Amino acid sequence: MATNKEIIYIPLEDVESEHCALIVEKGLAQVKGVESHKVEINNHRAAITVKDEEVVADAVNAIRDLGYGVPTVKASFPVLGMICASCAGSAESVVRYVPGVVNSSVNFATGNLSVEYFPNMTDANAIRKAVQAGGYDLLIEDESKQQETLEAIHEKKFKQLKNKTTWAIILSLPVVVIGMFFMDMPYANEIMLVFSTPVVLWIGRDFFINAWKQTKNKSANMDTLVALSTGIAYLFSVFNMVFMDFWMARGIHPHVYFEAAAVIIAFILLGKLLEEKAKGNTSTAIKKLMGLQPKTVIVIQKDGTEKQTAIEDVNAGDIILVKPGEKIAVDGMVISGNSYVDESMLSGEPVPVLKKEKEKVFAGTINQKGSFQFEAVKVGKETMLAQIIRMVQDAQGSKAPVQKLVDKIAGIFVPVVIGIAIFTFILWLILGGDNGVVQGLLAAVTVLVIACPCALGLATPTAIMVGVGKGAESGILIKDAESLELAKKVQAIILDKTGTITEGKPEVTGITWLNNDDTTKNILLSIEKQSEHPLAEAVVKNLEGISTVSLSGFDSITGKGAKADYNNETYYVGNKKLLFENNISIPAQLQSQADEWGKESKTVIWFANSKEALSVVAISDKIKETSVAAIKELQDMGIDLYMLTGDNEATAKAIAEQTGIGHYKAEVLPHQKAEFVKELQAQGKVVAMVGDGINDSTALATADVSIAMGKGSDIAMDVAKMTIISSDLTKIPQAIRLSKQTVATIKQNLFWAFIYNLIGIPIAAGILYPINGFLLNPMIAGAAMALSSVSVVSNSLRLKWKK
């Protein structure tokens, strides 16, 4: 199933805080054959690499032994085409090598394959394809039943949690009413025992089961605190009810605390329910992205007929028909027809883009009014949409540097809280007088209840998750949490010129004709259509829509231009040198226009007959419409801007003047860009590099924050930690603002989580009792603890609505 570099994503349940993540990481570290492991709380998964496929089942068992869930799908399929017992062995091993399969076994007698797999990594269809490649087949009768996704598993779990919470509240209410107002009614204790027992021992049983698993593995988490506090309150109440005389003989009136035990569980379950609901909202960006791909497409068969095909069965090379209003299913190249396509979900740009023959189209984008056919180039996991989803998931799963401090605190949090609870009990025992034991136990229970490792653990990841998701929706792809945290500190930005500040493709910016007649335009277009020079394409594009003429004697003159004959006259297109060599005169009005364009560092092309120049054309790499505004905005933020380009000094100077960039360097080689990054870093600056080409990749790798343009090279995007899909520079100030907002949210979350615990724990221990006789009720502590997690997640969600 896995090579050394194959990453297996194990889905996780109940790993809600950094502390839980640390426990799982320690558990995975002890599994032989796991080469690397990382827990991504936001993605609810562990990413591992293993030596061989057998190890995956061991890793899953290790996680389950720690008390955490691993949602898997178990299914059974008839295997077709087996003729002997060894067939069963080979079919079994083929399935075992499918990424995402935990266990597989084939029973030759029954002819059935029993398989357990991760629904986030594979499905019945993928397993079937593997079996077919091995020479057998699988009978998948009811595919709808097999398509049990992680979404469905989480939905089911959420419903169970909702049921538990509802019943816990219903059963706790009479206990609270009796405990607070009718303590003296007959059989009060017995009634409370009847109502609270199912809440503690049945509805809350998972807390005790998981706490026991933690104890066996010499660790502790939030379940430990809940189990200890409710368990102590419940057992203490049962003891007081059964052995009343024990306390009476000592002159103490025994109280029961059934309501505390039941209500704590009800409140904590309610908190978990609200938290799950809120956390569901933090991952909406991924859900939106995943919903962009249609489930079926129309594939044109070789005989020209149309066939409705499932997206999983589309192969590279298939011809797909897209009708008006439909979503494009895979990445490809238009082969016939044209239409405008809305690419806003990928680029964040609202204006639809015209797609015609030989233009690329991307999965998830929406066709407008026209219809066209395209050839599938990238399918499945290779599409740009799939890569974006993967990048966003990886970024949401990564840890921000500030998280390292939180990790250390989370690792010791629960043991410290248990220590404080024991210390509180001992202090009450010594200083509490007659009621020392009872008050001490209650205070210890309250300390265990109010302490909230979850609020701490959720502070950073939820903010990162919302921040990364918000970036993705705006066309800013952020690869890891570190760059999101660092972007706000950027003091200097280095911009590449071509493709970053400029469009990256030459365009005609002006044509002056000696005599504006159509025939000369037809001849120029006809010559340029036959020329292979890169600048010729710009002229052809500019003269689009006029007709061509039939030429003879076309000849390409290397380094100078081209010539051709029409109606017994020779025509030339090229540089000034070509005109001089053929003794062609240049009219004054064309020369003065050429000189003006030369000062602006534009490339000048001449068109002439054998006697005189007929036209002069200016070609330049146009500055993007948004570049000037973006550069001004970045300068207003107090960031130093530098432009580095491999182009000549005159062009670099002209672009710098037009955009308002104060510092620039021309004729810079790729390695010199990286050296310049290091120079600025040596001055103590946090440096961002923005580029789009292979030549920028070294500098991108060297910079503190690296930003690639989405329309540039794949290598630049691989190296960069951020990608601007639309290649629009105005997204960079947006990314910096998003970084500032996210980091501010993280700080607010951590502040509230720390303050909550710093104030809550001493009050729970009874610090106010000597001053004003105040003792915190364990029930109130349970509600406060539940609220702290919900408030942290809600604060992170506020990021969504910030501009």
Tab-separated table of N, CA and C in Angstrom, residues 657-710:
chain	number	residue	atom	x	y	z
A	657	GLU	N	9.685	53.778	-13.067
A	657	GLU	CA	9.115	55.133	-13.040
A	657	GLU	C	7.589	55.093	-13.165
A	658	GLN	N	7.106	54.222	-14.065
A	658	GLN	CA	5.657	54.168	-14.292
A	658	GLN	C	4.908	53.606	-13.072
A	659	THR	N	5.564	52.730	-12.303
A	659	THR	CA	4.866	52.102	-11.170
A	659	THR	C	5.176	52.779	-9.838
A	660	GLY	N	6.177	53.637	-9.823
A	660	GLY	CA	6.527	54.336	-8.583
A	660	GLY	C	7.436	53.549	-7.656
A	661	ILE	N	8.136	52.546	-8.204
A	661	ILE	CA	9.079	51.773	-7.372
A	661	ILE	C	10.417	52.526	-7.298
A	662	GLY	N	10.884	52.759	-6.086
A	662	GLY	CA	12.111	53.542	-5.901
A	662	GLY	C	13.387	52.764	-6.136
A	663	HIS	N	13.399	51.473	-5.779
A	663	HIS	CA	14.639	50.683	-5.899
A	663	HIS	C	14.454	49.614	-6.964
A	664	TYR	N	15.382	49.560	-7.912
A	664	TYR	CA	15.308	48.477	-8.915
A	664	TYR	C	16.709	48.057	-9.339
A	665	LYS	N	16.807	46.842	-9.847
A	665	LYS	CA	18.072	46.335	-10.398
A	665	LYS	C	17.771	45.654	-11.716
A	666	ALA	N	18.556	45.965	-12.753
A	666	ALA	CA	18.342	45.361	-14.078
A	666	ALA	C	19.414	44.305	-14.349
A	667	GLU	N	19.164	43.503	-15.393
A	667	GLU	CA	20.102	42.458	-15.848
A	667	GLU	C	20.583	41.559	-14.697
A	668	VAL	N	19.621	41.166	-13.853
A	668	VAL	CA	19.944	40.341	-12.678
A	668	VAL	C	19.774	38.868	-13.036
A	669	LEU	N	20.766	38.052	-12.713
A	669	LEU	CA	20.682	36.608	-12.962
A	669	LEU	C	19.944	35.917	-11.800
A	670	PRO	N	19.384	34.714	-12.036
A	670	PRO	CA	18.612	34.036	-10.983
A	670	PRO	C	19.330	33.932	-9.632
A	671	HIS	N	20.618	33.560	-9.648
A	671	HIS	CA	21.317	33.387	-8.357
A	671	HIS	C	21.540	34.729	-7.659
A	672	GLN	N	21.601	35.826	-8.476
A	672	GLN	CA	21.793	37.147	-7.864
A	672	GLN	C	20.526	37.613	-7.129
A	673	LYS	N	19.364	37.130	-7.600
A	673	LYS	CA	18.113	37.465	-6.904
A	673	LYS	C	18.138	36.889	-5.490
A	674	ALA	N	18.581	35.620	-5.386
A	674	ALA	CA	18.661	34.964	-4.069
A	674	ALA	C	19.679	35.677	-3.177
A	675	GLU	N	20.794	36.120	-3.782
A	675	GLU	CA	21.826	36.824	-3.004
A	675	GLU	C	21.284	38.152	-2.466
A	676	PHE	N	20.461	38.829	-3.280
A	676	PHE	CA	19.886	40.104	-2.847
A	676	PHE	C	18.918	39.895	-1.674
A	677	VAL	N	18.181	38.777	-1.717
A	677	VAL	CA	17.283	38.428	-0.595
A	677	VAL	C	18.112	38.302	0.683
A	678	LYS	N	19.243	37.587	0.577
A	678	LYS	CA	20.121	37.388	1.751
A	678	LYS	C	20.686	38.718	2.257
A	679	GLU	N	21.028	39.612	1.323
A	679	GLU	CA	21.550	40.933	1.710
A	679	GLU	C	20.534	41.672	2.595
A	680	LEU	N	19.277	41.677	2.166
A	680	LEU	CA	18.231	42.371	2.939
A	680	LEU	C	18.001	41.682	4.280
A	681	GLN	N	18.069	40.336	4.268
A	681	GLN	CA	17.884	39.584	5.527
A	681	GLN	C	19.023	39.899	6.498
A	682	ALA	N	20.225	40.099	5.950
A	682	ALA	CA	21.393	40.426	6.794
A	682	ALA	C	21.200	41.779	7.486
A	683	GLN	N	20.377	42.648	6.883
A	683	GLN	CA	20.084	43.953	7.494
A	683	GLN	C	18.985	43.832	8.558
A	684	GLY	N	18.544	42.586	8.798
A	684	GLY	CA	17.543	42.336	9.837
A	684	GLY	C	16.110	42.480	9.361
A	685	LYS	N	15.910	42.486	8.030
A	685	LYS	CA	14.553	42.665	7.509
A	685	LYS	C	13.873	41.319	7.267
A	686	VAL	N	12.556	41.308	7.473
A	686	VAL	CA	11.751	40.136	7.085
A	686	VAL	C	11.368	40.365	5.621
A	687	VAL	N	11.837	39.451	4.751
A	687	VAL	CA	11.745	39.682	3.305
A	687	VAL	C	10.734	38.750	2.644
A	688	ALA	N	9.887	39.347	1.784
A	688	ALA	CA	8.984	38.538	0.951
A	688	ALA	C	9.460	38.636	-0.483
A	689	MET	N	9.421	37.526	-1.210
A	689	MET	CA	9.785	37.513	-2.629
A	689	MET	C	8.541	37.150	-3.431
A	690	VAL	N	8.276	37.925	-4.488
A	690	VAL	CA	7.119	37.643	-5.348
A	690	VAL	C	7.632	37.378	-6.756
A	691	GLY	N	7.329	36.194	-7.286
A	691	GLY	CA	7.807	35.855	-8.630
A	691	GLY	C	6.909	34.856	-9.319
A	692	ASP	N	7.200	34.610	-10.606
A	692	ASP	CA	6.328	33.690	-11.346
A	692	ASP	C	7.086	32.676	-12.182
A	693	GLY	N	8.402	32.804	-12.259
A	693	GLY	CA	9.140	31.941	-13.190
A	693	GLY	C	10.090	30.984	-12.502
A	694	ILE	N	10.634	30.064	-13.305
A	694	ILE	CA	11.637	29.111	-12.795
A	694	ILE	C	12.842	29.884	-12.276
A	695	ASN	N	13.153	31.022	-12.964
A	695	ASN	CA	14.320	31.829	-12.561
A	695	ASN	C	14.137	32.484	-11.185
A	696	ASP	N	12.895	32.517	-10.681
A	696	ASP	CA	12.651	33.118	-9.354
A	696	ASP	C	12.695	32.080	-8.234
A	697	SER	N	12.739	30.790	-8.596
A	697	SER	CA	12.528	29.751	-7.579
A	697	SER	C	13.591	29.753	-6.483
A	698	THR	N	14.849	30.053	-6.821
A	698	THR	CA	15.904	30.081	-5.773
A	698	THR	C	15.642	31.207	-4.781
A	699	ALA	N	15.281	32.389	-5.317
A	699	ALA	CA	14.995	33.533	-4.439
A	699	ALA	C	13.758	33.263	-3.590
A	700	LEU	N	12.752	32.624	-4.191
A	700	LEU	CA	11.530	32.283	-3.445
A	700	LEU	C	11.862	31.366	-2.273
A	701	ALA	N	12.740	30.390	-2.528
A	701	ALA	CA	13.112	29.433	-1.475
A	701	ALA	C	13.918	30.108	-0.366
A	702	THR	N	14.650	31.183	-0.716
A	702	THR	CA	15.512	31.870	0.266
A	702	THR	C	14.723	32.846	1.135
A	703	ALA	N	13.661	33.441	0.582
A	703	ALA	CA	12.908	34.496	1.292
A	703	ALA	C	12.173	33.954	2.513
A	704	ASP	N	11.835	34.872	3.438
A	704	ASP	CA	11.078	34.482	4.638
A	704	ASP	C	9.639	34.124	4.267
A	705	VAL	N	9.054	34.952	3.385
A	705	VAL	CA	7.697	34.680	2.880
A	705	VAL	C	7.798	34.660	1.358
A	706	SER	N	7.381	33.546	0.742
A	706	SER	CA	7.514	33.430	-0.714
A	706	SER	C	6.133	33.391	-1.356
A	707	ILE	N	5.944	34.237	-2.373
A	707	ILE	CA	4.627	34.359	-3.012
A	707	ILE	C	4.784	34.134	-4.510
A	708	ALA	N	4.034	33.164	-5.040
A	708	ALA	CA	4.103	32.866	-6.482
A	708	ALA	C	2.851	33.374	-7.171
A	709	MET	N	3.018	33.719	-8.437
A	709	MET	CA	1.874	34.115	-9.271
A	709	MET	C	1.274	32.860	-9.904
A	710	GLY	N	-0.046	32.702	-9.780
A	710	GLY	CA	-0.710	31.476	-10.223
A	710	GLY	C	-0.610	31.188	-11.706
